[in-house]
mmCIF file with all atom_site columns, C-alpha atoms and ligand atoms in Angstrom:
data_model
loop_
_atom_site.group_PDB
_atom_site.id
_atom_site.type_symbol
_atom_site.label_atom_id
_atom_site.label_alt_id
_atom_site.label_comp_id
_atom_site.label_asym_id
_atom_site.label_entity_id
_atom_site.label_seq_id
_atom_site.pdbx_PDB_ins_code
_atom_site.Cartn_x
_atom_site.Cartn_y
_atom_site.Cartn_z
_atom_site.occupancy
_atom_site.B_iso_or_equiv
_atom_site.pdbx_formal_charge
_atom_site.auth_seq_id
_atom_site.auth_comp_id
_atom_site.auth_asym_id
_atom_site.auth_atom_id
_atom_site.pdbx_PDB_model_num
ATOM   1   C CA . MET A 1 1   ? 0.036   -0.012 -0.006 1.00 80.00 ? 490 MET A CA 1
ATOM   2   C CA . LYS A 1 2   ? 1.407   3.371  -1.003 1.00 91.00 ? 491 LYS A CA 1
ATOM   3   C CA . LYS A 1 3   ? 0.920   5.806  1.843  1.00 97.00 ? 492 LYS A CA 1
ATOM   4   C CA . MET A 1 4   ? -0.233  9.331  1.189  1.00 98.00 ? 493 MET A CA 1
ATOM   5   C CA . ASN A 1 5   ? 2.306   12.000 1.997  1.00 98.00 ? 494 ASN A CA 1
ATOM   6   C CA . ILE A 1 6   ? 1.084   14.617 4.361  1.00 98.00 ? 495 ILE A CA 1
ATOM   7   C CA . GLY A 1 7   ? 2.731   17.957 5.264  1.00 98.00 ? 496 GLY A CA 1
ATOM   8   C CA . VAL A 1 8   ? 1.864   19.287 8.792  1.00 98.00 ? 497 VAL A CA 1
ATOM   9   C CA . LEU A 1 9   ? 1.948   23.028 9.399  1.00 98.00 ? 498 LEU A CA 1
ATOM   10  C CA . VAL A 1 10  ? 2.373   24.117 13.000 1.00 98.00 ? 499 VAL A CA 1
ATOM   11  C CA . SER A 1 11  ? 3.230   27.057 15.203 1.00 98.00 ? 500 SER A CA 1
ATOM   12  C CA . GLY A 1 12  ? 3.310   25.728 18.764 1.00 97.00 ? 501 GLY A CA 1
ATOM   13  C CA . ASN A 1 13  ? 3.420   22.806 21.048 1.00 97.00 ? 502 ASN A CA 1
ATOM   14  C CA . GLY A 1 14  ? 2.415   20.276 18.389 1.00 98.00 ? 503 GLY A CA 1
ATOM   15  C CA . SER A 1 15  ? 0.223   17.967 20.418 1.00 98.00 ? 504 SER A CA 1
ATOM   16  C CA . ASN A 1 16  ? -1.941  17.504 17.338 1.00 98.00 ? 505 ASN A CA 1
ATOM   17  C CA . LEU A 1 17  ? 1.139   16.781 15.264 1.00 98.00 ? 506 LEU A CA 1
ATOM   18  C CA . GLN A 1 18  ? 2.103   14.162 17.888 1.00 98.00 ? 507 GLN A CA 1
ATOM   19  C CA . ALA A 1 19  ? -1.358  12.569 17.596 1.00 98.00 ? 508 ALA A CA 1
ATOM   20  C CA . ILE A 1 20  ? -0.970  12.297 13.854 1.00 98.00 ? 509 ILE A CA 1
ATOM   21  C CA . ILE A 1 21  ? 2.584   10.895 14.121 1.00 98.00 ? 510 ILE A CA 1
ATOM   22  C CA . ASP A 1 22  ? 1.320   8.272  16.638 1.00 98.00 ? 511 ASP A CA 1
ATOM   23  C CA . ARG A 1 23  ? -1.490  7.205  14.317 1.00 97.00 ? 512 ARG A CA 1
ATOM   24  C CA . THR A 1 24  ? 0.689   7.207  11.157 1.00 96.00 ? 513 THR A CA 1
ATOM   25  C CA . ASN A 1 25  ? 3.168   4.941  12.976 1.00 94.00 ? 514 ASN A CA 1
ATOM   26  C CA . GLU A 1 26  ? 0.496   2.194  12.869 1.00 95.00 ? 515 GLU A CA 1
ATOM   27  C CA . LYS A 1 27  ? 1.433   -0.148 10.038 1.00 93.00 ? 516 LYS A CA 1
ATOM   28  C CA . SER A 1 28  ? -1.990  -0.078 8.361  1.00 95.00 ? 517 SER A CA 1
ATOM   29  C CA . PHE A 1 29  ? -2.446  3.686  8.548  1.00 97.00 ? 518 PHE A CA 1
ATOM   30  C CA . PRO A 1 30  ? -2.808  5.024  4.965  1.00 98.00 ? 519 PRO A CA 1
ATOM   31  C CA . ALA A 1 31  ? -0.741  8.262  5.380  1.00 98.00 ? 520 ALA A CA 1
ATOM   32  C CA . LYS A 1 32  ? 2.645   9.334  6.559  1.00 98.00 ? 521 LYS A CA 1
ATOM   33  C CA . VAL A 1 33  ? 4.065   12.720 7.690  1.00 98.00 ? 522 VAL A CA 1
ATOM   34  C CA . SER A 1 34  ? 6.639   13.608 5.013  1.00 98.00 ? 523 SER A CA 1
ATOM   35  C CA . THR A 1 35  ? 7.453   17.049 6.370  1.00 98.00 ? 524 THR A CA 1
ATOM   36  C CA . VAL A 1 36  ? 6.664   19.521 9.141  1.00 98.00 ? 525 VAL A CA 1
ATOM   37  C CA . ILE A 1 37  ? 6.748   23.315 8.586  1.00 98.00 ? 526 ILE A CA 1
ATOM   38  C CA . SER A 1 38  ? 6.545   25.761 11.488 1.00 98.00 ? 527 SER A CA 1
ATOM   39  C CA . SER A 1 39  ? 5.819   29.416 11.396 1.00 98.00 ? 528 SER A CA 1
ATOM   40  C CA . LYS A 1 40  ? 7.878   29.799 14.597 1.00 98.00 ? 529 LYS A CA 1
ATOM   41  C CA . ALA A 1 41  ? 11.482  28.834 15.039 1.00 98.00 ? 530 ALA A CA 1
ATOM   42  C CA . GLN A 1 42  ? 10.994  27.867 18.782 1.00 97.00 ? 531 GLN A CA 1
ATOM   43  C CA . ALA A 1 43  ? 7.914   25.738 18.350 1.00 98.00 ? 532 ALA A CA 1
ATOM   44  C CA . TYR A 1 44  ? 8.129   22.507 20.382 1.00 98.00 ? 533 TYR A CA 1
ATOM   45  C CA . ALA A 1 45  ? 6.442   20.818 17.456 1.00 98.00 ? 534 ALA A CA 1
ATOM   46  C CA . LEU A 1 46  ? 9.828   21.007 15.539 1.00 98.00 ? 535 LEU A CA 1
ATOM   47  C CA . GLN A 1 47  ? 11.471  18.944 18.301 1.00 98.00 ? 536 GLN A CA 1
ATOM   48  C CA . ARG A 1 48  ? 8.708   16.361 18.075 1.00 98.00 ? 537 ARG A CA 1
ATOM   49  C CA . ALA A 1 49  ? 9.338   16.151 14.311 1.00 98.00 ? 538 ALA A CA 1
ATOM   50  C CA . GLN A 1 50  ? 13.164  15.819 14.799 1.00 98.00 ? 539 GLN A CA 1
ATOM   51  C CA . LYS A 1 51  ? 12.632  13.064 17.379 1.00 98.00 ? 540 LYS A CA 1
ATOM   52  C CA . HIS A 1 52  ? 10.770  11.051 14.719 1.00 98.00 ? 541 HIS A CA 1
ATOM   53  C CA . GLU A 1 53  ? 13.306  11.937 11.970 1.00 98.00 ? 542 GLU A CA 1
ATOM   54  C CA . ILE A 1 54  ? 10.757  13.846 10.045 1.00 98.00 ? 543 ILE A CA 1
ATOM   55  C CA . PRO A 1 55  ? 12.321  16.627 7.762  1.00 98.00 ? 544 PRO A CA 1
ATOM   56  C CA . CYS A 1 56  ? 11.229  19.851 9.371  1.00 98.00 ? 545 CYS A CA 1
ATOM   57  C CA . TYR A 1 57  ? 11.620  23.539 8.673  1.00 98.00 ? 546 TYR A CA 1
ATOM   58  C CA . ALA A 1 58  ? 10.982  26.873 10.427 1.00 98.00 ? 547 ALA A CA 1
ATOM   59  C CA . VAL A 1 59  ? 9.605   29.357 7.812  1.00 98.00 ? 548 VAL A CA 1
ATOM   60  C CA . ARG A 1 60  ? 8.888   32.584 9.557  1.00 98.00 ? 549 ARG A CA 1
ATOM   61  C CA . LYS A 1 61  ? 6.740   35.111 7.743  1.00 97.00 ? 550 LYS A CA 1
ATOM   62  C CA . LYS A 1 62  ? 8.719   38.020 9.042  1.00 97.00 ? 551 LYS A CA 1
ATOM   63  C CA . ASP A 1 63  ? 11.923  36.779 7.305  1.00 98.00 ? 552 ASP A CA 1
ATOM   64  C CA . PHE A 1 64  ? 10.148  37.373 3.933  1.00 98.00 ? 553 PHE A CA 1
ATOM   65  C CA . ASP A 1 65  ? 9.280   40.529 2.010  1.00 97.00 ? 554 ASP A CA 1
ATOM   66  C CA . SER A 1 66  ? 5.714   39.488 1.327  1.00 97.00 ? 555 SER A CA 1
ATOM   67  C CA . GLN A 1 67  ? 3.048   36.906 1.929  1.00 97.00 ? 556 GLN A CA 1
ATOM   68  C CA . ALA A 1 68  ? 3.653   35.696 -1.564 1.00 98.00 ? 557 ALA A CA 1
ATOM   69  C CA . SER A 1 69  ? 7.356   35.049 -1.154 1.00 98.00 ? 558 SER A CA 1
ATOM   70  C CA . TRP A 1 70  ? 6.712   33.391 2.266  1.00 98.00 ? 559 TRP A CA 1
ATOM   71  C CA . GLU A 1 71  ? 4.160   31.137 0.682  1.00 98.00 ? 560 GLU A CA 1
ATOM   72  C CA . GLN A 1 72  ? 6.471   30.446 -2.189 1.00 98.00 ? 561 GLN A CA 1
ATOM   73  C CA . ARG A 1 73  ? 8.986   28.958 0.208  1.00 98.00 ? 562 ARG A CA 1
ATOM   74  C CA . ILE A 1 74  ? 6.360   26.800 1.845  1.00 98.00 ? 563 ILE A CA 1
ATOM   75  C CA . LEU A 1 75  ? 5.213   25.531 -1.587 1.00 98.00 ? 564 LEU A CA 1
ATOM   76  C CA . GLN A 1 76  ? 8.749   24.705 -2.482 1.00 98.00 ? 565 GLN A CA 1
ATOM   77  C CA . ILE A 1 77  ? 9.147   22.527 0.640  1.00 98.00 ? 566 ILE A CA 1
ATOM   78  C CA . LEU A 1 78  ? 5.766   20.844 0.029  1.00 98.00 ? 567 LEU A CA 1
ATOM   79  C CA . HIS A 1 79  ? 6.729   19.973 -3.503 1.00 98.00 ? 568 HIS A CA 1
ATOM   80  C CA . LYS A 1 80  ? 10.126  18.742 -2.408 1.00 98.00 ? 569 LYS A CA 1
ATOM   81  C CA . HIS A 1 81  ? 8.432   16.224 -0.102 1.00 98.00 ? 570 HIS A CA 1
ATOM   82  C CA . ASP A 1 82  ? 5.686   15.341 -2.522 1.00 98.00 ? 571 ASP A CA 1
ATOM   83  C CA . VAL A 1 83  ? 2.937   16.429 -0.190 1.00 98.00 ? 572 VAL A CA 1
ATOM   84  C CA . LYS A 1 84  ? -0.593  15.461 -1.243 1.00 98.00 ? 573 LYS A CA 1
ATOM   85  C CA . LEU A 1 85  ? -2.473  16.699 1.853  1.00 98.00 ? 574 LEU A CA 1
ATOM   86  C CA . ILE A 1 86  ? -1.687  19.713 4.005  1.00 98.00 ? 575 ILE A CA 1
ATOM   87  C CA . VAL A 1 87  ? -2.776  19.622 7.659  1.00 98.00 ? 576 VAL A CA 1
ATOM   88  C CA . LEU A 1 88  ? -2.896  22.794 9.666  1.00 98.00 ? 577 LEU A CA 1
ATOM   89  C CA . ALA A 1 89  ? -2.371  21.627 13.210 1.00 98.00 ? 578 ALA A CA 1
ATOM   90  C CA . GLY A 1 90  ? -2.281  24.701 15.425 1.00 96.00 ? 579 GLY A CA 1
ATOM   91  C CA . PHE A 1 91  ? -0.885  26.832 12.545 1.00 97.00 ? 580 PHE A CA 1
ATOM   92  C CA . ASN A 1 92  ? -1.327  30.541 13.557 1.00 94.00 ? 581 ASN A CA 1
ATOM   93  C CA . LYS A 1 93  ? -1.094  32.142 10.129 1.00 95.00 ? 582 LYS A CA 1
ATOM   94  C CA . ILE A 1 94  ? -3.774  32.594 7.378  1.00 95.00 ? 583 ILE A CA 1
ATOM   95  C CA . LEU A 1 95  ? -2.888  31.226 3.961  1.00 97.00 ? 584 LEU A CA 1
ATOM   96  C CA . SER A 1 96  ? -3.810  33.424 0.925  1.00 97.00 ? 585 SER A CA 1
ATOM   97  C CA . ALA A 1 97  ? -6.663  32.660 -1.471 1.00 97.00 ? 586 ALA A CA 1
ATOM   98  C CA . SER A 1 98  ? -4.160  31.815 -4.197 1.00 97.00 ? 587 SER A CA 1
ATOM   99  C CA . PHE A 1 99  ? -2.363  29.309 -2.014 1.00 98.00 ? 588 PHE A CA 1
ATOM   100 C CA . VAL A 1 100 ? -5.684  27.656 -0.990 1.00 97.00 ? 589 VAL A CA 1
ATOM   101 C CA . ARG A 1 101 ? -6.712  27.368 -4.711 1.00 96.00 ? 590 ARG A CA 1
ATOM   102 C CA . LYS A 1 102 ? -3.517  25.513 -5.486 1.00 97.00 ? 591 LYS A CA 1
ATOM   103 C CA . TYR A 1 103 ? -4.439  22.863 -2.947 1.00 97.00 ? 592 TYR A CA 1
ATOM   104 C CA . ARG A 1 104 ? -8.211  22.838 -3.338 1.00 95.00 ? 593 ARG A CA 1
ATOM   105 C CA . TRP A 1 105 ? -9.741  20.129 -1.006 1.00 97.00 ? 594 TRP A CA 1
ATOM   106 C CA . ARG A 1 106 ? -6.215  19.204 0.035  1.00 98.00 ? 595 ARG A CA 1
ATOM   107 C CA . ILE A 1 107 ? -5.837  21.465 3.085  1.00 98.00 ? 596 ILE A CA 1
ATOM   108 C CA . ILE A 1 108 ? -7.529  20.727 6.341  1.00 98.00 ? 597 ILE A CA 1
ATOM   109 C CA . ASN A 1 109 ? -7.577  22.572 9.671  1.00 98.00 ? 598 ASN A CA 1
ATOM   110 C CA . ILE A 1 110 ? -8.450  21.664 13.248 1.00 98.00 ? 599 ILE A CA 1
ATOM   111 C CA . HIS A 1 111 ? -10.386 24.240 15.167 1.00 97.00 ? 600 HIS A CA 1
ATOM   112 C CA . PRO A 1 112 ? -11.102 24.050 18.949 1.00 98.00 ? 601 PRO A CA 1
ATOM   113 C CA . SER A 1 113 ? -14.861 24.717 18.853 1.00 98.00 ? 602 SER A CA 1
ATOM   114 C CA . LEU A 1 114 ? -17.928 23.500 17.109 1.00 98.00 ? 603 LEU A CA 1
ATOM   115 C CA . ILE A 1 115 ? -17.978 25.620 13.993 1.00 98.00 ? 604 ILE A CA 1
ATOM   116 C CA . PRO A 1 116 ? -19.803 27.829 13.085 1.00 97.00 ? 605 PRO A CA 1
ATOM   117 C CA . ALA A 1 117 ? -19.709 28.931 16.751 1.00 97.00 ? 606 ALA A CA 1
ATOM   118 C CA . PHE A 1 118 ? -16.656 30.631 18.125 1.00 97.00 ? 607 PHE A CA 1
ATOM   119 C CA . CYS A 1 119 ? -14.624 30.729 14.943 1.00 96.00 ? 608 CYS A CA 1
ATOM   120 C CA . GLY A 1 120 ? -13.314 33.203 12.483 1.00 91.00 ? 609 GLY A CA 1
ATOM   121 C CA . LYS A 1 121 ? -10.330 35.521 12.374 1.00 85.00 ? 610 LYS A CA 1
ATOM   122 C CA . HIS A 1 122 ? -10.529 36.626 15.991 1.00 87.00 ? 611 HIS A CA 1
ATOM   123 C CA . PHE A 1 123 ? -11.081 33.275 17.565 1.00 92.00 ? 612 PHE A CA 1
ATOM   124 C CA . TYR A 1 124 ? -7.786  31.426 18.060 1.00 91.00 ? 613 TYR A CA 1
ATOM   125 C CA . GLY A 1 125 ? -5.957  29.658 20.904 1.00 90.00 ? 614 GLY A CA 1
ATOM   126 C CA . MET A 1 126 ? -7.090  30.209 24.385 1.00 95.00 ? 615 MET A CA 1
ATOM   127 C CA . LYS A 1 127 ? -9.443  33.063 23.274 1.00 96.00 ? 616 LYS A CA 1
ATOM   128 C CA . VAL A 1 128 ? -11.805 30.478 21.960 1.00 97.00 ? 617 VAL A CA 1
ATOM   129 C CA . HIS A 1 129 ? -12.173 28.646 25.161 1.00 98.00 ? 618 HIS A CA 1
ATOM   130 C CA . LYS A 1 130 ? -12.539 31.953 27.093 1.00 97.00 ? 619 LYS A CA 1
ATOM   131 C CA . ALA A 1 131 ? -15.248 33.102 24.802 1.00 98.00 ? 620 ALA A CA 1
ATOM   132 C CA . VAL A 1 132 ? -17.057 29.689 25.144 1.00 98.00 ? 621 VAL A CA 1
ATOM   133 C CA . ILE A 1 133 ? -16.939 29.945 28.995 1.00 98.00 ? 622 ILE A CA 1
ATOM   134 C CA . ASP A 1 134 ? -18.035 33.587 28.954 1.00 97.00 ? 623 ASP A CA 1
ATOM   135 C CA . SER A 1 135 ? -21.001 32.845 26.744 1.00 98.00 ? 624 SER A CA 1
ATOM   136 C CA . GLY A 1 136 ? -22.382 30.282 29.128 1.00 98.00 ? 625 GLY A CA 1
ATOM   137 C CA . VAL A 1 137 ? -22.851 27.506 26.507 1.00 98.00 ? 626 VAL A CA 1
ATOM   138 C CA . LYS A 1 138 ? -22.899 24.019 27.953 1.00 98.00 ? 627 LYS A CA 1
ATOM   139 C CA . ILE A 1 139 ? -21.425 22.166 24.970 1.00 98.00 ? 628 ILE A CA 1
ATOM   140 C CA . THR A 1 140 ? -18.331 22.983 22.836 1.00 98.00 ? 629 THR A CA 1
ATOM   141 C CA . GLY A 1 141 ? -15.972 20.702 20.934 1.00 98.00 ? 630 GLY A CA 1
ATOM   142 C CA . ALA A 1 142 ? -13.653 20.395 18.015 1.00 98.00 ? 631 ALA A CA 1
ATOM   143 C CA . THR A 1 143 ? -14.009 20.602 14.292 1.00 98.00 ? 632 THR A CA 1
ATOM   144 C CA . VAL A 1 144 ? -11.930 19.371 11.316 1.00 98.00 ? 633 VAL A CA 1
ATOM   145 C CA . HIS A 1 145 ? -12.787 21.213 8.140  1.00 98.00 ? 634 HIS A CA 1
ATOM   146 C CA . PHE A 1 146 ? -11.416 21.837 4.669  1.00 98.00 ? 635 PHE A CA 1
ATOM   147 C CA . VAL A 1 147 ? -9.654  25.145 4.288  1.00 98.00 ? 636 VAL A CA 1
ATOM   148 C CA . THR A 1 148 ? -11.198 27.574 1.798  1.00 96.00 ? 637 THR A CA 1
ATOM   149 C CA . GLU A 1 149 ? -10.672 31.242 0.996  1.00 94.00 ? 638 GLU A CA 1
ATOM   150 C CA . LYS A 1 150 ? -12.856 32.140 4.002  1.00 93.00 ? 639 LYS A CA 1
ATOM   151 C CA . VAL A 1 151 ? -11.422 31.574 7.445  1.00 91.00 ? 640 VAL A CA 1
ATOM   152 C CA . ASP A 1 152 ? -12.990 28.632 9.319  1.00 90.00 ? 641 ASP A CA 1
ATOM   153 C CA . ALA A 1 153 ? -15.862 28.406 6.806  1.00 94.00 ? 642 ALA A CA 1
ATOM   154 C CA . GLY A 1 154 ? -14.893 25.444 4.660  1.00 97.00 ? 643 GLY A CA 1
ATOM   155 C CA . PRO A 1 155 ? -16.837 22.143 4.504  1.00 98.00 ? 644 PRO A CA 1
ATOM   156 C CA . ILE A 1 156 ? -16.880 20.343 7.856  1.00 98.00 ? 645 ILE A CA 1
ATOM   157 C CA . ILE A 1 157 ? -15.300 16.869 7.886  1.00 98.00 ? 646 ILE A CA 1
ATOM   158 C CA . LEU A 1 158 ? -15.684 15.746 11.485 1.00 98.00 ? 647 LEU A CA 1
ATOM   159 C CA . GLN A 1 159 ? -16.910 17.263 14.737 1.00 98.00 ? 648 GLN A CA 1
ATOM   160 C CA . LYS A 1 160 ? -17.005 15.957 18.259 1.00 98.00 ? 649 LYS A CA 1
ATOM   161 C CA . ALA A 1 161 ? -18.706 17.574 21.231 1.00 98.00 ? 650 ALA A CA 1
ATOM   162 C CA . VAL A 1 162 ? -17.324 18.231 24.647 1.00 98.00 ? 651 VAL A CA 1
ATOM   163 C CA . GLN A 1 163 ? -19.251 19.202 27.720 1.00 98.00 ? 652 GLN A CA 1
ATOM   164 C CA . VAL A 1 164 ? -18.451 22.582 29.365 1.00 98.00 ? 653 VAL A CA 1
ATOM   165 C CA . LYS A 1 165 ? -18.361 21.835 33.021 1.00 98.00 ? 654 LYS A CA 1
ATOM   166 C CA . ASP A 1 166 ? -19.292 24.213 35.900 1.00 97.00 ? 655 ASP A CA 1
ATOM   167 C CA . TYR A 1 167 ? -16.082 25.912 37.158 1.00 97.00 ? 656 TYR A CA 1
ATOM   168 C CA . ASP A 1 168 ? -14.232 25.147 33.997 1.00 97.00 ? 657 ASP A CA 1
ATOM   169 C CA . THR A 1 169 ? -11.375 27.618 33.212 1.00 98.00 ? 658 THR A CA 1
ATOM   170 C CA . PRO A 1 170 ? -10.146 28.134 29.689 1.00 98.00 ? 659 PRO A CA 1
ATOM   171 C CA . GLU A 1 171 ? -7.168  25.877 30.601 1.00 98.00 ? 660 GLU A CA 1
ATOM   172 C CA . THR A 1 172 ? -9.273  22.994 31.868 1.00 98.00 ? 661 THR A CA 1
ATOM   173 C CA . LEU A 1 173 ? -11.624 23.176 28.950 1.00 98.00 ? 662 LEU A CA 1
ATOM   174 C CA . CYS A 1 174 ? -8.727  23.444 26.483 1.00 98.00 ? 663 CYS A CA 1
ATOM   175 C CA . GLU A 1 175 ? -7.241  20.196 27.849 1.00 98.00 ? 664 GLU A CA 1
ATOM   176 C CA . ARG A 1 176 ? -10.594 18.346 27.324 1.00 98.00 ? 665 ARG A CA 1
ATOM   177 C CA . VAL A 1 177 ? -11.099 19.741 23.821 1.00 98.00 ? 666 VAL A CA 1
ATOM   178 C CA . LEU A 1 178 ? -7.522  18.882 22.934 1.00 98.00 ? 667 LEU A CA 1
ATOM   179 C CA . ARG A 1 179 ? -8.270  15.251 23.717 1.00 98.00 ? 668 ARG A CA 1
ATOM   180 C CA . VAL A 1 180 ? -11.005 15.129 21.046 1.00 98.00 ? 669 VAL A CA 1
ATOM   181 C CA . GLU A 1 181 ? -8.824  17.122 18.589 1.00 98.00 ? 670 GLU A CA 1
ATOM   182 C CA . HIS A 1 182 ? -6.289  14.338 18.951 1.00 98.00 ? 671 HIS A CA 1
ATOM   183 C CA . GLU A 1 183 ? -8.983  11.773 17.899 1.00 98.00 ? 672 GLU A CA 1
ATOM   184 C CA . ILE A 1 184 ? -10.692 13.523 15.041 1.00 98.00 ? 673 ILE A CA 1
ATOM   185 C CA . LEU A 1 185 ? -7.725  15.066 13.274 1.00 98.00 ? 674 LEU A CA 1
ATOM   186 C CA . PRO A 1 186 ? -5.878  11.788 12.542 1.00 98.00 ? 675 PRO A CA 1
ATOM   187 C CA . GLU A 1 187 ? -9.218  10.259 11.741 1.00 98.00 ? 676 GLU A CA 1
ATOM   188 C CA . ALA A 1 188 ? -9.976  12.905 9.040  1.00 98.00 ? 677 ALA A CA 1
ATOM   189 C CA . VAL A 1 189 ? -6.459  12.253 7.562  1.00 98.00 ? 678 VAL A CA 1
ATOM   190 C CA . ARG A 1 190 ? -7.363  8.552  7.352  1.00 98.00 ? 679 ARG A CA 1
ATOM   191 C CA . LEU A 1 191 ? -10.703 9.160  5.702  1.00 97.00 ? 680 LEU A CA 1
ATOM   192 C CA . ILE A 1 192 ? -9.138  11.457 3.096  1.00 98.00 ? 681 ILE A CA 1
ATOM   193 C CA . ALA A 1 193 ? -6.217  9.070  2.430  1.00 97.00 ? 682 ALA A CA 1
ATOM   194 C CA . GLU A 1 194 ? -8.694  6.227  1.920  1.00 96.00 ? 683 GLU A CA 1
ATOM   195 C CA . GLU A 1 195 ? -10.613 8.448  -0.477 1.00 96.00 ? 684 GLU A CA 1
ATOM   196 C CA . LYS A 1 196 ? -13.791 8.103  1.605  1.00 96.00 ? 685 LYS A CA 1
ATOM   197 C CA . ILE A 1 197 ? -14.505 11.836 1.536  1.00 96.00 ? 686 ILE A CA 1
ATOM   198 C CA . GLU A 1 198 ? -16.895 13.488 -0.928 1.00 96.00 ? 687 GLU A CA 1
ATOM   199 C CA . VAL A 1 199 ? -17.497 17.247 -0.968 1.00 96.00 ? 688 VAL A CA 1
ATOM   200 C CA . VAL A 1 200 ? -20.910 18.327 -2.234 1.00 96.00 ? 689 VAL A CA 1
ATOM   201 C CA . GLY A 1 201 ? -21.455 22.079 -1.938 1.00 94.00 ? 690 GLY A CA 1
ATOM   202 C CA . ASN A 1 202 ? -20.586 22.990 1.624  1.00 95.00 ? 691 ASN A CA 1
ATOM   203 C CA . ARG A 1 203 ? -21.318 19.439 2.843  1.00 97.00 ? 692 ARG A CA 1
ATOM   204 C CA . VAL A 1 204 ? -18.952 16.460 3.271  1.00 97.00 ? 693 VAL A CA 1
ATOM   205 C CA . ASN A 1 205 ? -20.301 13.003 2.889  1.00 97.00 ? 694 ASN A CA 1
ATOM   206 C CA . ILE A 1 206 ? -18.342 10.126 4.319  1.00 96.00 ? 695 ILE A CA 1
ATOM   207 C CA . LYS A 1 207 ? -18.707 7.329  1.830  1.00 91.00 ? 696 LYS A CA 1
ATOM   208 C CA . THR A 1 208 ? -18.885 4.503  4.351  1.00 78.00 ? 697 THR A CA 1
ATOM   209 C CA . GLU A 1 209 ? -21.602 6.122  6.453  1.00 54.00 ? 698 GLU A CA 1
ATOM   210 C CA . VAL A 1 210 ? -24.977 4.981  4.940  1.00 59.00 ? 699 VAL A CA 1
ATOM   211 C CA . CYS A 1 211 ? -28.029 6.961  5.982  1.00 60.00 ? 700 CYS A CA 1
ATOM   212 C CA . VAL A 1 212 ? -31.180 4.929  6.931  1.00 61.00 ? 701 VAL A CA 1
HETATM 213 C C1 . LIG B 2 .   ? -5.214  23.522 19.127 1.00 68.39 ? 855 LIG B C1 1
HETATM 214 O O1 . LIG B 2 .   ? -6.217  23.724 20.089 1.00 68.39 ? 855 LIG B O1 1
HETATM 215 C C2 . LIG B 2 .   ? -5.761  23.839 17.788 1.00 68.39 ? 855 LIG B C2 1
HETATM 216 O O2 . LIG B 2 .   ? -7.097  23.563 17.561 1.00 68.39 ? 855 LIG B O2 1
HETATM 217 C C3 . LIG B 2 .   ? -5.492  25.329 17.739 1.00 68.39 ? 855 LIG B C3 1
HETATM 218 O O3 . LIG B 2 .   ? -4.311  25.517 18.362 1.00 68.39 ? 855 LIG B O3 1
HETATM 219 C C4 . LIG B 2 .   ? -4.045  24.455 19.320 1.00 68.39 ? 855 LIG B C4 1
HETATM 220 C C5 . LIG B 2 .   ? -2.780  23.815 18.943 1.00 68.39 ? 855 LIG B C5 1
HETATM 221 O O4 . LIG B 2 .   ? -2.347  22.844 19.775 1.00 68.39 ? 855 LIG B O4 1
HETATM 222 N N1 . LIG B 2 .   ? -5.662  25.834 16.443 1.00 68.39 ? 855 LIG B N1 1
HETATM 223 P P1 . LIG B 2 .   ? -1.080  21.941 19.490 1.00 68.39 ? 855 LIG B P1 1
HETATM 224 O O5 . LIG B 2 .   ? 0.082   22.839 18.948 1.00 68.39 ? 855 LIG B O5 1
HETATM 225 O O6 . LIG B 2 .   ? -1.445  20.923 18.426 1.00 68.39 ? 855 LIG B O6 1
HETATM 226 O O7 . LIG B 2 .   ? -0.761  21.282 20.813 1.00 68.39 ? 855 LIG B O7 1
#
């Protein structure tokens, strides 16, 4: 079985990257991480990649003259490692529309809420969990979706709910949400690599799931 090459884009701790690496290390998993690219030089995610001997790169936007030249460098690395699927796993930069069009339905993102709630340009990191708690909702969760030109608005692949508990802090909630992120992100990679995903309009159908 030829495994699908994936490129994981990160900016921080990389616990989602770790979850993907752990799943891809299973013999029957249909994808492998062929490269990791970080927008930050100090990201712990880079150390995780090195530990598993995955070629990794820090490509900081501030080292380039423009968004286009920064993205050009990322594209070069993705081509070098023959990446077929890009996974944004805690990547804190927004990719341009022209980049997204080059990889149509081949970029996915994990977001720490149930989209379309608590998402968009201003909702990232701990801000999401703080907003969830302040709003008083009792349920939140995580979403894996395709990346399109509009931030956090692409077709949803998988979602999983998490209960917001009384006295939760953004930190305790984040921890619980991360646990489900670590389940659904590798699972979405598997479904894509096994060609089980079909996008119809803004809807994703999973080919094995038969509706009765
Ligand atoms: C995750 O909560 C992810 O959803 C968000 O940033 C966090 C990254 O965590 N976009 P990690 O770097 O994978 O540990």
